[in-house]
PDB file of C-alpha atoms in Angstrom:
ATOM      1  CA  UNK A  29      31.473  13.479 -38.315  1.00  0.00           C
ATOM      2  CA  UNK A  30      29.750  11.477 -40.921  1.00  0.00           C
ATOM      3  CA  UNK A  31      27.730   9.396 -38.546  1.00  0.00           C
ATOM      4  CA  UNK A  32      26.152  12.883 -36.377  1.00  0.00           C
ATOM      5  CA  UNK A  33      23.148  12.186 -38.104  1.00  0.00           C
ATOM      6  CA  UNK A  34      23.051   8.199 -36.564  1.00  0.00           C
ATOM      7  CA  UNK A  35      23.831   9.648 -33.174  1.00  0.00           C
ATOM      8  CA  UNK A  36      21.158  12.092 -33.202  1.00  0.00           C
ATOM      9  CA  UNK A  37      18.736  10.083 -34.553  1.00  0.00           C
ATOM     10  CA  UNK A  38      19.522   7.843 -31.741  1.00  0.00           C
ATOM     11  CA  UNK A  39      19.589  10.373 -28.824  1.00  0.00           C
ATOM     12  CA  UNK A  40      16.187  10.866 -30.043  1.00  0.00           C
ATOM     13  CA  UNK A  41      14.733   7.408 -29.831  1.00  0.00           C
ATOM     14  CA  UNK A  42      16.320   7.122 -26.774  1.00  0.00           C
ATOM     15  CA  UNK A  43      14.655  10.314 -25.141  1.00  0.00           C
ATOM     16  CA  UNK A  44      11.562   9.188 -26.446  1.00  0.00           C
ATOM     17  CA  UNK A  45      11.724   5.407 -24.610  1.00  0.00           C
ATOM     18  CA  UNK A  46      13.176   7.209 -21.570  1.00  0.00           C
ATOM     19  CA  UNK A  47      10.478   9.736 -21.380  1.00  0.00           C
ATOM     20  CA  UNK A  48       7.538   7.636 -22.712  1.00  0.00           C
ATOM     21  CA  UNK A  49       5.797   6.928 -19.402  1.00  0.00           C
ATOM     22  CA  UNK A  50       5.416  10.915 -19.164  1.00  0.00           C
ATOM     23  CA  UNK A  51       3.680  11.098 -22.007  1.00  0.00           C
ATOM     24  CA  UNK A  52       1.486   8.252 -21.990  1.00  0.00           C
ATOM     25  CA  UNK A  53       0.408   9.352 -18.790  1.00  0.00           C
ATOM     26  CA  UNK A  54      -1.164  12.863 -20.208  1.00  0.00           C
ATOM     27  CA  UNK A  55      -2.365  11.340 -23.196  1.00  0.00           C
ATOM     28  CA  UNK A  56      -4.411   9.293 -21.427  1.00  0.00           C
ATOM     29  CA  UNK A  57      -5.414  11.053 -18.567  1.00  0.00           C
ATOM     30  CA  UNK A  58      -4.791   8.912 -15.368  1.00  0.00           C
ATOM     31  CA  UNK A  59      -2.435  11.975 -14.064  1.00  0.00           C
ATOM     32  CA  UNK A  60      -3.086  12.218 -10.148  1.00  0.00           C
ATOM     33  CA  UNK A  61      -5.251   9.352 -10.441  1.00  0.00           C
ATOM     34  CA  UNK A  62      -5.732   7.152  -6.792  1.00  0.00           C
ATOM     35  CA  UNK A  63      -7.957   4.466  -6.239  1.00  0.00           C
ATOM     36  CA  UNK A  64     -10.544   5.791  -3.850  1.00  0.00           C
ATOM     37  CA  UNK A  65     -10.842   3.774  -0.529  1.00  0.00           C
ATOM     38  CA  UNK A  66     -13.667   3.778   1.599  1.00  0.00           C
ATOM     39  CA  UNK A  67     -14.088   3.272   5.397  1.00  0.00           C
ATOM     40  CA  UNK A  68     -15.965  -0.398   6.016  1.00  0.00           C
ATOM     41  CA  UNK A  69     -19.690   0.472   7.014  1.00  0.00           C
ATOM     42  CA  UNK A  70     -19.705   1.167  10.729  1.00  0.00           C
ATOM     43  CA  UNK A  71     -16.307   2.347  11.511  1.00  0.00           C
ATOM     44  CA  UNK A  72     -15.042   6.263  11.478  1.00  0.00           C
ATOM     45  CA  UNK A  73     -11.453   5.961  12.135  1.00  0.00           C
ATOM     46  CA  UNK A  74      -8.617   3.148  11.664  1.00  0.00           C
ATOM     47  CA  UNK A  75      -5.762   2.661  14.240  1.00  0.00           C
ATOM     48  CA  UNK A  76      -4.405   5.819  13.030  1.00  0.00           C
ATOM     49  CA  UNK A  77      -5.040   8.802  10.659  1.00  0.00           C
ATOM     50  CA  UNK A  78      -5.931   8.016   7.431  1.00  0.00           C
ATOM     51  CA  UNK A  79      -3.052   9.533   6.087  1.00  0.00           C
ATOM     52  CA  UNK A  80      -0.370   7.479   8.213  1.00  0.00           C
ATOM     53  CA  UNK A  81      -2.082   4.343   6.796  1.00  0.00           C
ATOM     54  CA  UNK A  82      -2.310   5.576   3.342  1.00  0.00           C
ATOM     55  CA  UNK A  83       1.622   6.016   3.238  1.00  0.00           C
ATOM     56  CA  UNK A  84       2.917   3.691   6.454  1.00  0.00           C
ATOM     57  CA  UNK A  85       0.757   1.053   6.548  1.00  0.00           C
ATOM     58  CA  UNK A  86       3.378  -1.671   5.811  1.00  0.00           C
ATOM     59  CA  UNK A  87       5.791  -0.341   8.245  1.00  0.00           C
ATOM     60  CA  UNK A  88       3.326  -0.217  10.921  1.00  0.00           C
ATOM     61  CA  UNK A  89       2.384  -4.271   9.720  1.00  0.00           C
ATOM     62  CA  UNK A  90       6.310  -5.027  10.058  1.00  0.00           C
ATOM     63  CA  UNK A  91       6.727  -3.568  13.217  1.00  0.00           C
ATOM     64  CA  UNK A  92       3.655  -4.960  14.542  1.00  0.00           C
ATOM     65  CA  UNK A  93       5.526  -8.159  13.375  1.00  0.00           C
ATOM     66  CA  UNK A  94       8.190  -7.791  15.182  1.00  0.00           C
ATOM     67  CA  UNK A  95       7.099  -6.859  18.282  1.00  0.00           C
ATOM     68  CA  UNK A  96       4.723  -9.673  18.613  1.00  0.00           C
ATOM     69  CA  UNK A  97       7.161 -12.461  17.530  1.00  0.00           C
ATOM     70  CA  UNK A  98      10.532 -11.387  18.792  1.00  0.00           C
ATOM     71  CA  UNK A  99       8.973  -9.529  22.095  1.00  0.00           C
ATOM     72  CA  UNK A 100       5.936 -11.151  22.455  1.00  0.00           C
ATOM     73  CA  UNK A 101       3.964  -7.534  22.679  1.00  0.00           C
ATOM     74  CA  UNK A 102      -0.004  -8.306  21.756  1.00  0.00           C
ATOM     75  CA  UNK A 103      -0.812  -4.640  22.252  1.00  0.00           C
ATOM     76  CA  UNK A 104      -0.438  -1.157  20.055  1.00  0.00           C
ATOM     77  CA  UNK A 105      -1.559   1.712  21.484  1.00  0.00           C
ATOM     78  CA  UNK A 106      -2.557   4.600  18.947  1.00  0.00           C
ATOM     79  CA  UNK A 107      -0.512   7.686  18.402  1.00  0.00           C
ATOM     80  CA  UNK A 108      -3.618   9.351  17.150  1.00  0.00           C
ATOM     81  CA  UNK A 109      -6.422   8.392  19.081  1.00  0.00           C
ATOM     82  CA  UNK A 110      -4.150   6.819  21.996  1.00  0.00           C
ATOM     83  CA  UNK A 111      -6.760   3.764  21.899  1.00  0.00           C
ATOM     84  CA  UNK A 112      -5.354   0.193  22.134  1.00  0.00           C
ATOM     85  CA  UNK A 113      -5.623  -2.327  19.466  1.00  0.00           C
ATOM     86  CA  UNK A 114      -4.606  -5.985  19.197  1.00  0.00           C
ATOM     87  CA  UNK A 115      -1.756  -6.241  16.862  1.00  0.00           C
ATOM     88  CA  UNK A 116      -3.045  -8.650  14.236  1.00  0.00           C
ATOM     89  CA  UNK A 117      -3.596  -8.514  10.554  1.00  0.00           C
ATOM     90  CA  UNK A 118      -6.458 -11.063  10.794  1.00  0.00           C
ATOM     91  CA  UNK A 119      -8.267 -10.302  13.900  1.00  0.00           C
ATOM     92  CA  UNK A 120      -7.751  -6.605  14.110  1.00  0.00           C
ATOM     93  CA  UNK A 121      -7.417  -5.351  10.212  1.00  0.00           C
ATOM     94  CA  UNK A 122      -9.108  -7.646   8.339  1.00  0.00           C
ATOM     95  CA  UNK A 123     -12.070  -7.486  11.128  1.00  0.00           C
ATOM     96  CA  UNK A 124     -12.647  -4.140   9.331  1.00  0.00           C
ATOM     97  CA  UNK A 125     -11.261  -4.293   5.655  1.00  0.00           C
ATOM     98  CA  UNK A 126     -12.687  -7.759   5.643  1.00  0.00           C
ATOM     99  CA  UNK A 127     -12.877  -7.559   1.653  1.00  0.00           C
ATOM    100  CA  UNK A 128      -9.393  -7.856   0.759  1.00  0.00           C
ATOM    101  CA  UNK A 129      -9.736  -7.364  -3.535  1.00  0.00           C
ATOM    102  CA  UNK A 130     -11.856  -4.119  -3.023  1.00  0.00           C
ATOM    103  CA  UNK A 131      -9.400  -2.598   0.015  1.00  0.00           C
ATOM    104  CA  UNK A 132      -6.196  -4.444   0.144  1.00  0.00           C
ATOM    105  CA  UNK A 133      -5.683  -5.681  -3.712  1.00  0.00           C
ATOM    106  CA  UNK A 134      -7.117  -2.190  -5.432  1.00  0.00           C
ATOM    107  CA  UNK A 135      -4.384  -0.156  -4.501  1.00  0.00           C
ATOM    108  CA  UNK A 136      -1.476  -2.937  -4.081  1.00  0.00           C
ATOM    109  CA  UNK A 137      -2.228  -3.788  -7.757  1.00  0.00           C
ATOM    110  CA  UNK A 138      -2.385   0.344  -8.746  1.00  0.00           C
ATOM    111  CA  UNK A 139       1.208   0.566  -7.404  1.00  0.00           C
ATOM    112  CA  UNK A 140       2.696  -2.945  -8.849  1.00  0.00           C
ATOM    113  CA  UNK A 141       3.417  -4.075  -5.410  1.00  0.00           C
ATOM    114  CA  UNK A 142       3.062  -7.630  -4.337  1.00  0.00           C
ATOM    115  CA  UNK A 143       3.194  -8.081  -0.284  1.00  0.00           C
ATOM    116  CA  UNK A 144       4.325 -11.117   1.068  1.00  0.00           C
ATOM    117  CA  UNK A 145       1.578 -10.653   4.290  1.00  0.00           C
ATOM    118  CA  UNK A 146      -0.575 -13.994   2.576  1.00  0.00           C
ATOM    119  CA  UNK A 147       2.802 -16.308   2.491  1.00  0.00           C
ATOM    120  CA  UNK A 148       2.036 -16.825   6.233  1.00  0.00           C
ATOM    121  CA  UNK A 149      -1.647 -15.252   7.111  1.00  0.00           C
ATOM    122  CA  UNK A 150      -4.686 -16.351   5.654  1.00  0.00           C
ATOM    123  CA  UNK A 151      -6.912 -15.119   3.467  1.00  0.00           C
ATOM    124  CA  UNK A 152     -10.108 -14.387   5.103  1.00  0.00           C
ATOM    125  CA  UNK A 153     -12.983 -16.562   3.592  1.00  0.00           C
ATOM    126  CA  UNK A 154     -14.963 -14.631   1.049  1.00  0.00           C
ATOM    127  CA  UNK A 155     -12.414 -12.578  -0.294  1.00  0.00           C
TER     128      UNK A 155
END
């Protein structure tokens, strides 16, 4: 029972490491923070809701994937809006978030994610 003293001095440090993200996070203020997209100039609505492409985006990129290279589908029709859309990142996304480090690379480098959508498209010219 000597060593109680160690062992709570080390359940500390390790609650403090384990819960440090937490509290960095109020110190500093960036709690709820979300990098703030906006709609390209001329365009009110994407292939779907805003929210859907906030959260499913990628999932909506794979299975346009998919269906164009294992099916050979060229066509999604909207759940939303029920308007049809070529599935393409390049000629039907990036026609309209043609500036990929203010819309694409904001929030993919906010969340620490790296897609893999540039290992076979590429990068529109400007960006």
């Amino acid at each position: 029972m000597h060593d109680a003293g160690k062992v709570i001095l080390g359940l500390g440090i390790f609650l403090a490491l384990v819960t440090f993200p937490i509290w960095f996070t109020v110190a500093t203020g960036n709690y709820g923070y979300t990098p703030e997209l906006q709609m390209p100039e001329g365009y009110t609505q994407c292939v779907e809701s805003k929210e859907y492409m906030t959260s499913w985006h990628m999932d909506l990129l794979d299975q346009w994937r998919d269906e164009v290279v294992r099916e050979g589908k060229r066509y999604y029709v909207s759940k939303t809006y029920g308007d049809k859309h070529e599935m393409s990142l390049t000629k039907n996304c990036m026609k309209c978030h043609n500036d990929k480090a203010q819309f694409c690379d904001k929030c993919h480098n906010y969340l620490g994610v790296e897609p893999y959508c540039w290992d076979c498209h590429i990068e529109p010219e400007g960006n």
